[in-house]
Short mmCIF file of C-alpha atoms and ligand atoms in Angstrom, two decimals:
data_model
loop_
_atom_site.label_atom_id
_atom_site.label_comp_id
_atom_site.label_asym_id
_atom_site.label_seq_id
_atom_site.Cartn_x
_atom_site.Cartn_y
_atom_site.Cartn_z
CA MET C 1 96.27 86.57 118.49
CA ASN C 2 98.08 88.52 120.97
CA GLY C 3 101.94 89.43 120.39
CA GLN C 4 101.24 89.48 116.86
CA THR C 5 103.14 92.75 115.22
CA ILE C 6 101.17 94.92 112.95
CA LEU C 7 101.71 97.29 110.51
CA VAL C 8 100.01 100.48 110.26
CA THR C 9 100.70 102.84 107.32
CA GLY C 10 99.12 106.53 107.71
CA GLY C 11 99.14 105.50 111.88
CA ALA C 12 100.26 109.38 112.87
CA GLY C 13 96.48 110.21 110.87
CA TYR C 14 92.46 110.60 112.35
CA ILE C 15 91.45 107.06 111.77
CA GLY C 16 95.48 105.19 112.08
CA SER C 17 95.71 107.22 115.47
CA HIS C 18 92.76 105.43 116.84
CA ALA C 19 93.46 102.14 115.41
CA CYS C 20 96.67 102.35 117.40
CA VAL C 21 94.99 102.71 120.30
CA GLU C 22 92.79 99.72 119.67
CA LEU C 23 95.55 97.37 118.73
CA LEU C 24 97.56 97.94 121.85
CA GLU C 25 94.71 97.62 123.55
CA ALA C 26 94.17 94.39 122.06
CA GLY C 27 97.41 93.17 122.91
CA PHE C 28 98.71 93.47 119.73
CA ASN C 29 102.47 95.32 118.97
CA VAL C 30 102.20 97.97 116.56
CA VAL C 31 104.81 99.49 113.69
CA VAL C 32 103.69 103.12 112.39
CA ILE C 33 104.95 104.24 109.00
CA ASP C 34 104.12 107.51 108.24
CA ASN C 35 105.90 110.58 106.61
CA LEU C 36 103.34 112.98 108.67
CA ALA C 37 102.00 114.93 105.24
CA ASN C 38 98.40 115.14 106.92
CA SER C 39 99.64 114.52 110.98
CA LYS C 40 101.75 115.46 113.56
CA ILE C 41 103.95 112.83 115.42
CA GLU C 42 102.02 114.24 118.44
CA SER C 43 99.14 111.90 117.96
CA LEU C 44 101.25 109.17 118.70
CA ASN C 45 102.57 110.82 121.89
CA ARG C 46 98.41 111.29 122.83
CA VAL C 47 98.31 107.44 121.90
CA ARG C 48 100.91 106.43 124.13
CA GLN C 49 99.22 108.50 127.07
CA ILE C 50 96.07 106.91 126.48
CA THR C 51 97.72 103.36 126.48
CA GLY C 52 100.88 103.71 128.21
CA GLN C 53 102.33 101.39 125.47
CA ALA C 54 104.24 103.16 122.38
CA VAL C 55 104.37 102.08 118.89
CA THR C 56 107.82 101.77 116.57
CA PHE C 57 107.61 104.67 114.52
CA TYR C 58 109.21 105.42 111.16
CA GLN C 59 108.80 108.89 109.78
CA GLY C 60 109.11 107.56 105.99
CA ASP C 61 107.17 107.48 102.99
CA ILE C 62 105.43 104.65 101.36
CA ARG C 63 106.87 105.28 98.27
CA ASP C 64 110.21 104.85 99.41
CA LYS C 65 110.90 100.91 98.60
CA GLN C 66 114.43 100.87 100.86
CA VAL C 67 112.36 101.95 104.12
CA LEU C 68 109.77 99.60 103.95
CA THR C 69 112.42 96.73 103.25
CA GLU C 70 114.30 97.29 106.16
CA LEU C 71 110.88 97.78 108.39
CA PHE C 72 110.09 94.30 107.03
CA SER C 73 113.40 92.80 107.96
CA LYS C 74 113.21 94.41 111.24
CA HIS C 75 110.12 93.46 112.42
CA GLU C 76 108.15 90.40 112.05
CA ILE C 77 105.06 91.56 110.43
CA SER C 78 101.95 89.44 110.39
CA THR C 79 99.34 91.96 108.70
CA VAL C 80 99.23 95.21 107.50
CA ILE C 81 96.41 98.15 107.86
CA HIS C 82 97.12 100.42 105.06
CA PHE C 83 95.68 103.86 105.30
CA ALA C 84 98.43 105.48 104.26
CA GLY C 85 97.18 108.21 101.20
CA LEU C 86 95.79 111.49 100.17
CA LYS C 87 92.37 111.92 101.14
CA ALA C 88 90.56 115.20 100.07
CA VAL C 89 88.11 115.32 96.90
CA GLY C 90 88.60 119.11 95.88
CA GLU C 91 92.13 118.72 96.25
CA SER C 92 92.39 115.25 94.03
CA CYS C 93 91.12 117.19 91.22
CA GLU C 94 93.42 119.80 91.34
CA GLN C 95 96.39 117.39 91.84
CA PRO C 96 95.31 113.90 90.10
CA LEU C 97 99.05 113.20 89.37
CA ASN C 98 99.83 113.62 93.13
CA TYR C 99 96.75 111.61 94.32
CA TYR C 100 97.70 108.80 91.93
CA HIS C 101 101.61 108.63 92.77
CA ASN C 102 100.85 108.71 96.58
CA ASN C 103 97.53 106.29 97.24
CA VAL C 104 98.11 103.92 93.88
CA TYR C 105 102.06 103.68 93.30
CA GLY C 106 102.25 103.89 97.33
CA THR C 107 100.16 100.61 97.42
CA LEU C 108 102.06 99.10 94.64
CA VAL C 109 105.40 99.63 96.61
CA LEU C 110 103.97 98.42 99.57
CA LEU C 111 102.33 95.36 97.93
CA GLU C 112 106.25 94.70 96.46
CA ALA C 113 107.70 95.29 99.92
CA MET C 114 105.00 92.99 101.20
CA ARG C 115 105.12 90.01 98.83
CA GLU C 116 109.02 90.10 99.28
CA ALA C 117 108.96 89.64 102.76
CA ASN C 118 106.25 87.32 102.86
CA VAL C 119 103.47 88.96 104.72
CA LYS C 120 100.25 88.34 102.97
CA GLN C 121 97.54 89.91 104.73
CA LEU C 122 96.15 93.21 104.16
CA VAL C 123 93.28 95.55 105.58
CA PHE C 124 92.92 97.86 103.02
CA SER C 125 91.40 102.10 103.76
CA SER C 126 88.44 102.08 101.03
CA SER C 127 85.88 104.25 100.99
CA ALA C 128 82.33 104.41 99.90
CA THR C 129 82.79 106.58 97.55
CA VAL C 130 84.11 103.50 95.16
CA TYR C 131 80.14 102.70 94.39
CA GLY C 132 78.74 104.18 91.62
CA GLU C 133 74.82 105.58 90.20
CA SER C 134 72.40 103.62 92.53
CA ASP C 135 68.29 103.28 92.73
CA SER C 136 68.74 102.42 96.29
CA ALA C 137 70.81 104.63 98.70
CA GLN C 138 71.48 102.15 100.98
CA TYR C 139 74.97 100.19 99.45
CA SER C 140 75.67 96.64 99.40
CA GLU C 141 79.07 95.19 98.28
CA HIS C 142 77.75 93.99 95.26
CA PHE C 143 76.59 97.37 94.05
CA PRO C 144 78.32 98.85 90.72
CA LEU C 145 81.73 100.45 91.43
CA GLY C 146 82.34 104.43 89.38
CA PRO C 147 83.82 107.05 91.49
CA ILE C 148 83.33 110.09 89.91
CA ASN C 149 86.48 111.84 91.32
CA PRO C 150 90.86 111.42 91.17
CA TYR C 151 90.34 110.36 94.98
CA GLY C 152 87.61 107.98 94.59
CA ARG C 153 89.18 106.64 91.18
CA SER C 154 92.05 106.05 93.50
CA LYS C 155 90.68 103.77 96.05
CA ALA C 156 88.63 101.94 92.80
CA MET C 157 91.90 101.67 91.11
CA ILE C 158 93.54 99.77 94.41
CA GLU C 159 90.48 97.21 94.67
CA ASP C 160 91.38 96.20 91.59
CA ILE C 161 94.93 95.73 92.11
CA LEU C 162 94.05 93.89 95.45
CA ARG C 163 91.71 91.72 93.57
CA ASP C 164 93.41 91.06 90.98
CA LEU C 165 96.93 89.72 93.26
CA SER C 166 93.86 87.60 94.83
CA ALA C 167 92.74 85.97 92.14
CA ALA C 168 96.92 85.73 90.50
CA ASP C 169 96.89 82.84 93.66
CA SER C 170 94.64 80.45 92.36
CA ILE C 171 96.30 80.73 88.53
CA THR C 172 99.50 80.02 90.45
CA LYS C 173 98.41 77.86 93.34
CA SER C 174 100.44 80.09 95.61
CA ALA C 175 101.10 77.71 98.75
CA SER C 176 100.66 81.17 101.23
CA PRO C 177 97.77 82.86 99.13
CA TRP C 178 96.94 87.11 100.01
CA LYS C 179 94.26 87.70 102.15
CA ILE C 180 92.88 91.03 101.93
CA ALA C 181 90.11 92.66 103.29
CA LEU C 182 88.52 95.61 101.54
CA LEU C 183 87.04 98.12 104.02
CA ARG C 184 84.31 100.56 102.41
CA TYR C 185 84.38 103.29 105.35
CA PHE C 186 81.21 105.21 105.06
CA ASN C 187 81.72 108.60 106.90
CA PRO C 188 83.97 108.61 110.08
CA ILE C 189 83.73 111.11 112.88
CA GLY C 190 83.95 111.66 116.43
CA ALA C 191 87.20 110.71 118.41
CA HIS C 192 88.53 108.89 121.39
CA GLU C 193 86.66 109.32 124.60
CA SER C 194 89.47 110.87 126.34
CA GLY C 195 89.65 113.56 124.00
CA LEU C 196 93.13 113.14 123.28
CA ILE C 197 93.11 112.26 119.62
CA GLY C 198 91.10 113.44 117.10
CA GLU C 199 90.50 114.59 113.63
CA ASP C 200 92.83 117.45 112.90
CA PRO C 201 92.57 119.09 109.05
CA ASN C 202 94.17 121.60 107.91
CA GLY C 203 93.55 124.77 106.76
CA ILE C 204 89.46 124.99 106.67
CA PRO C 205 88.21 121.64 106.53
CA ASN C 206 85.97 120.00 104.44
CA ASN C 207 83.83 117.70 105.78
CA LEU C 208 80.76 118.86 107.77
CA MET C 209 81.10 117.31 111.34
CA PRO C 210 85.20 119.29 111.94
CA TYR C 211 83.52 122.54 110.10
CA VAL C 212 80.55 122.18 113.09
CA SER C 213 82.77 121.80 115.54
CA GLN C 214 84.58 124.68 114.21
CA VAL C 215 81.82 126.73 114.17
CA ALA C 216 80.46 125.59 117.57
CA ILE C 217 83.83 126.75 119.36
CA GLY C 218 84.05 130.33 117.02
CA LYS C 219 86.97 129.40 114.99
CA LEU C 220 84.76 129.97 112.02
CA ALA C 221 81.61 132.09 111.65
CA GLN C 222 78.66 129.67 110.57
CA LEU C 223 78.36 126.94 108.47
CA SER C 224 76.81 126.41 104.95
CA VAL C 225 74.62 123.53 104.51
CA PHE C 226 75.19 122.27 101.22
CA GLY C 227 71.31 121.90 99.67
CA ASP C 228 68.08 121.96 101.27
CA ASP C 229 66.06 120.98 98.09
CA TYR C 230 67.00 117.10 98.14
CA PRO C 231 64.46 114.90 98.34
CA THR C 232 65.20 113.84 101.58
CA ARG C 233 63.22 114.24 105.11
CA ASP C 234 64.15 117.80 105.79
CA GLY C 235 65.33 118.65 102.07
CA THR C 236 69.46 118.47 103.42
CA GLY C 237 71.94 115.39 102.27
CA ILE C 238 71.56 112.36 104.54
CA ARG C 239 74.92 110.71 105.39
CA ASP C 240 76.09 107.33 107.33
CA TYR C 241 77.89 108.52 110.18
CA ILE C 242 79.94 106.33 111.99
CA HIS C 243 81.93 106.59 114.81
CA VAL C 244 85.66 106.31 114.66
CA VAL C 245 86.29 104.11 116.87
CA ASP C 246 83.38 101.49 116.25
CA LEU C 247 85.42 101.88 112.95
CA VAL C 248 88.69 101.08 113.81
CA LYS C 249 87.65 98.00 116.05
CA GLY C 250 86.05 96.60 112.19
CA HIS C 251 89.40 96.47 111.91
CA ILE C 252 90.63 94.46 114.26
CA LYS C 253 87.62 92.39 113.50
CA ALA C 254 88.98 91.86 109.94
CA ILE C 255 92.26 90.81 111.37
CA ALA C 256 90.48 88.17 112.96
CA ALA C 257 88.78 87.10 109.97
CA LEU C 258 91.42 86.82 107.35
CA ALA C 259 93.37 84.24 110.19
CA GLY C 260 90.02 82.73 110.43
CA GLU C 261 88.03 79.47 108.15
CA GLY C 262 86.53 82.01 105.78
CA PHE C 263 90.36 83.37 104.14
CA ARG C 264 92.12 79.93 104.70
CA HIS C 265 92.63 79.71 100.86
CA GLY C 266 92.90 83.10 100.90
CA GLY C 267 91.01 85.94 99.24
CA CYS C 268 90.04 89.86 98.64
CA LYS C 269 87.17 90.58 99.80
CA ALA C 270 84.76 94.10 100.27
CA TYR C 271 82.92 94.74 103.59
CA ASN C 272 80.66 98.20 104.14
CA LEU C 273 81.88 99.79 107.51
CA GLY C 274 78.82 102.22 108.23
CA ALA C 275 76.00 102.15 110.77
CA GLY C 276 73.44 101.12 108.24
CA ARG C 277 71.11 104.41 108.85
CA GLY C 278 71.48 107.76 108.01
CA CYS C 279 71.13 111.38 109.45
CA SER C 280 70.80 114.84 107.80
CA VAL C 281 72.60 118.08 108.19
CA LEU C 282 70.34 118.90 110.02
CA GLU C 283 69.94 116.35 112.33
CA ILE C 284 73.58 116.63 112.91
CA ILE C 285 73.46 120.39 113.72
CA ASN C 286 70.59 119.76 116.12
CA ALA C 287 72.39 117.07 117.72
CA PHE C 288 75.47 119.30 117.81
CA GLU C 289 73.50 122.02 119.80
CA LYS C 290 71.48 119.33 122.00
CA VAL C 291 75.02 117.64 123.23
CA THR C 292 77.14 121.05 123.21
CA ASP C 293 74.45 123.36 124.42
CA ARG C 294 75.61 125.34 121.98
CA LYS C 295 74.73 127.45 118.95
CA VAL C 296 75.72 126.67 115.60
CA PRO C 297 75.13 129.07 113.11
CA TYR C 298 74.01 128.05 109.36
CA GLN C 299 72.88 129.33 106.16
CA ILE C 300 71.65 127.32 103.31
CA ALA C 301 73.95 127.36 100.32
CA PRO C 302 73.69 126.08 96.94
CA ARG C 303 74.13 122.14 96.65
CA ARG C 304 78.00 121.05 96.52
CA ALA C 305 78.79 119.68 92.95
CA GLY C 306 79.41 115.65 93.09
CA ASP C 307 77.04 114.85 96.08
CA LEU C 308 74.34 112.45 96.83
CA ALA C 309 71.44 113.57 98.33
CA GLU C 310 71.44 110.32 99.95
CA CYS C 311 73.92 107.12 100.84
CA TYR C 312 74.15 105.03 103.90
CA ALA C 313 75.49 101.16 103.75
CA ASN C 314 73.93 97.56 104.09
CA PRO C 315 76.12 96.78 106.78
CA GLU C 316 75.06 92.79 106.99
CA LEU C 317 78.11 91.14 105.46
CA ALA C 318 80.14 93.01 107.78
CA LEU C 319 78.16 91.61 110.81
CA LYS C 320 77.37 88.27 109.48
CA GLU C 321 81.73 88.04 108.09
CA LEU C 322 83.47 89.93 110.71
CA GLN C 323 81.11 89.96 113.84
CA TRP C 324 81.14 93.64 113.48
CA GLN C 325 78.41 96.17 113.91
CA ALA C 326 78.73 99.98 114.73
CA GLU C 327 77.46 100.44 119.00
CA LYS C 328 77.62 104.09 119.23
CA THR C 329 74.90 106.31 118.91
CA LEU C 330 74.99 109.85 117.03
CA ASP C 331 75.08 111.23 120.42
CA ASP C 332 78.19 109.76 121.38
CA MET C 333 79.87 110.69 118.03
CA VAL C 334 78.93 114.56 118.59
CA ALA C 335 79.83 114.71 122.45
CA ASP C 336 83.37 112.96 121.51
CA ALA C 337 83.74 115.30 118.82
CA TRP C 338 83.11 118.03 120.95
CA ARG C 339 85.51 116.79 123.84
CA TRP C 340 88.52 116.51 121.10
CA GLN C 341 87.93 120.05 119.88
CA SER C 342 87.14 121.82 123.42
CA LYS C 343 90.06 120.00 124.94
CA ASN C 344 92.06 120.81 121.64
CA PRO C 345 91.11 124.15 119.73
CA ALA C 346 94.26 124.26 118.36
CA GLY C 347 94.04 120.76 117.38
CA TYR C 348 98.02 119.19 118.02
CA ALA C 349 99.56 122.27 117.80
P1 NAD O 1 94.62 111.28 107.20
O1 NAD O 1 94.95 112.15 106.44
O2 NAD O 1 94.23 111.35 109.09
O3 NAD O 1 95.75 109.70 107.57
C1 NAD O 1 96.18 109.74 106.41
C2 NAD O 1 97.73 109.30 106.89
O4 NAD O 1 98.64 108.88 106.15
C3 NAD O 1 98.52 110.57 107.40
O5 NAD O 1 99.09 110.52 108.47
C4 NAD O 1 99.57 111.16 106.45
O6 NAD O 1 100.77 111.85 106.92
C5 NAD O 1 99.67 109.57 105.82
N1 NAD O 1 100.48 109.44 104.68
C6 NAD O 1 99.61 109.98 103.23
N2 NAD O 1 100.69 109.88 102.38
C7 NAD O 1 101.65 109.18 102.88
C8 NAD O 1 102.70 108.47 101.87
N3 NAD O 1 102.66 108.50 101.22
N4 NAD O 1 103.41 107.73 102.98
C9 NAD O 1 103.26 107.51 104.15
N5 NAD O 1 102.28 108.54 105.06
C10 NAD O 1 101.82 108.99 103.59
O7 NAD O 1 93.52 110.66 106.82
P2 NAD O 1 92.13 109.23 107.56
O8 NAD O 1 91.21 110.15 107.94
O9 NAD O 1 92.96 108.81 108.87
O10 NAD O 1 92.14 108.51 106.65
C11 NAD O 1 92.80 107.47 106.56
C12 NAD O 1 92.43 106.41 105.05
O11 NAD O 1 91.21 106.12 105.56
C13 NAD O 1 93.04 107.10 104.03
O12 NAD O 1 93.63 106.22 103.15
C14 NAD O 1 91.61 107.71 103.64
O13 NAD O 1 91.79 107.47 102.13
C15 NAD O 1 90.74 106.71 103.66
N6 NAD O 1 88.98 107.18 104.48
C16 NAD O 1 88.73 107.85 104.86
C17 NAD O 1 87.43 108.56 105.29
C18 NAD O 1 87.20 109.75 106.08
O14 NAD O 1 86.59 110.11 105.73
N7 NAD O 1 88.46 110.13 106.93
C19 NAD O 1 86.43 107.84 104.32
C20 NAD O 1 87.15 106.96 103.85
C21 NAD O 1 88.06 106.03 103.68
C1 WQD O 2 78.58 115.03 104.44
C2 WQD O 2 77.13 116.17 104.22
C3 WQD O 2 77.31 117.43 102.70
C4 WQD O 2 80.29 120.18 104.62
C5 WQD O 2 83.17 112.68 102.27
C6 WQD O 2 84.16 112.06 100.90
C7 WQD O 2 84.07 110.87 101.03
C8 WQD O 2 84.60 110.22 102.47
C9 WQD O 2 83.77 110.83 103.39
C10 WQD O 2 87.21 109.59 102.14
C11 WQD O 2 77.13 116.10 102.47
C12 WQD O 2 77.19 118.76 103.70
C13 WQD O 2 79.29 119.63 103.98
C14 WQD O 2 79.41 121.31 104.98
C15 WQD O 2 77.34 121.13 104.37
N1 WQD O 2 86.09 110.51 102.57
N2 WQD O 2 78.07 119.27 104.10
N3 WQD O 2 78.15 121.95 104.85
O1 WQD O 2 80.70 114.41 101.14
O2 WQD O 2 79.62 112.55 102.30
O3 WQD O 2 82.21 112.53 101.75
O4 WQD O 2 83.90 112.42 103.41
O5 WQD O 2 86.60 108.77 101.55
O6 WQD O 2 84.80 110.26 99.89
O7 WQD O 2 83.57 112.71 100.01
O8 WQD O 2 81.08 114.33 103.57
O9 WQD O 2 81.25 115.38 105.44
O10 WQD O 2 81.60 116.61 103.14
O11 WQD O 2 79.59 116.06 103.93
O12 WQD O 2 75.84 120.64 104.17
O13 WQD O 2 80.43 122.51 104.84
O14 WQD O 2 77.56 117.12 104.84
O15 WQD O 2 76.88 118.50 101.54
O16 WQD O 2 75.93 116.34 102.37
P1 WQD O 2 80.78 113.41 101.93
P2 WQD O 2 81.64 115.26 104.27
#
């Protein structure tokens, strides 16, 4: 497996930069394409600092077919890990066309370039946000899909496209069928233990963990806890937080699985990547205060539209078929997020 070259789209971003580190450390060559719409090139300098190895970087847009064609002709890519896309739920409601263009059209262009280069192994960044309403708070892969915002729908549309693409192989009896893993992430948080790479959101963060970190460092005055009247153990929302390093290790396991017996005849399969247990907002705040020995001032605010009371993964399929499970604890996630935040108060700027 070592010596293979992996194309990482969106590799300068939060999860992508962590994936670059794990891939390089596992002996892969890495080519990144990123348009830096939501990231800085400094993340890849830091990847080099951590690993002592460099990735080959293309500053470009996945919607630019010419760049992709050139890239596939220059490098012998075995697998693509596709992170590139826009991910802010609120922004997607304001700019649906931008989200569909970047995420759905961008993926179409990438798939065409892959097909032309006969590169047919793909690991796709999907999201737990593709799931629809459910009686159970613990989500399994066979649960019905039903995203409720344009961002989530863009992910579900891409999943549909990828399932159709794979299904077409059995009709055409393709000799080199598509092998596709749809990885549905729950709530990635934390950072590499070096504190050199981490999440660097633009402006005021939407997500809980970066918001809490910025309150703890004094950039933001206080956290608003969105609702304390949910039917949960302490009334606040429960999510399945997963350490970003555990998460990217799941991608390496997925690459191995795509090359293995389970995908010998091709296929497109979804896997939850989550810890399999939930934490409440107040539990996150408590863990943060304990690990950092700082206060996180907060106020109780109204519920945020579109939020579920509770959502966590059934991660059994990933354990069974990818031999992957989350290993790090909530304290690890918080300590690593804090190391990144405190060493880089202004992010990569
Ligand atoms: P991120 O914004 O940090 O990384 C995405 C990267 O893609 C950025 O570097 C951005 O510049 C790049 N990009 C965006 N559009 C592009 C385009 N058209 N061409 C080239 N590059 C482009 O986000 P992240 O948190 O690292 O997320 C990575 C992937 O995982 C995304 O697809 C996201 O939807 C998905 N995901 C993220 C989360 C999460 O909570 N972070 C959860 C579930 C799924
Ligand atoms: C977590 C909990 C909030 C902020 C989002 C996307 C999802 C996925 C991951 C990409 C909830 C509460 C939050 C705050 C709060 N991304 N909260 N105060 O909503 O589970 O998922 O990120 O695919 O698509 O929707 O994550 O971090 O925003 O919220 O009380 O300032 O924290 O209500 O219970 P979410 P989050």
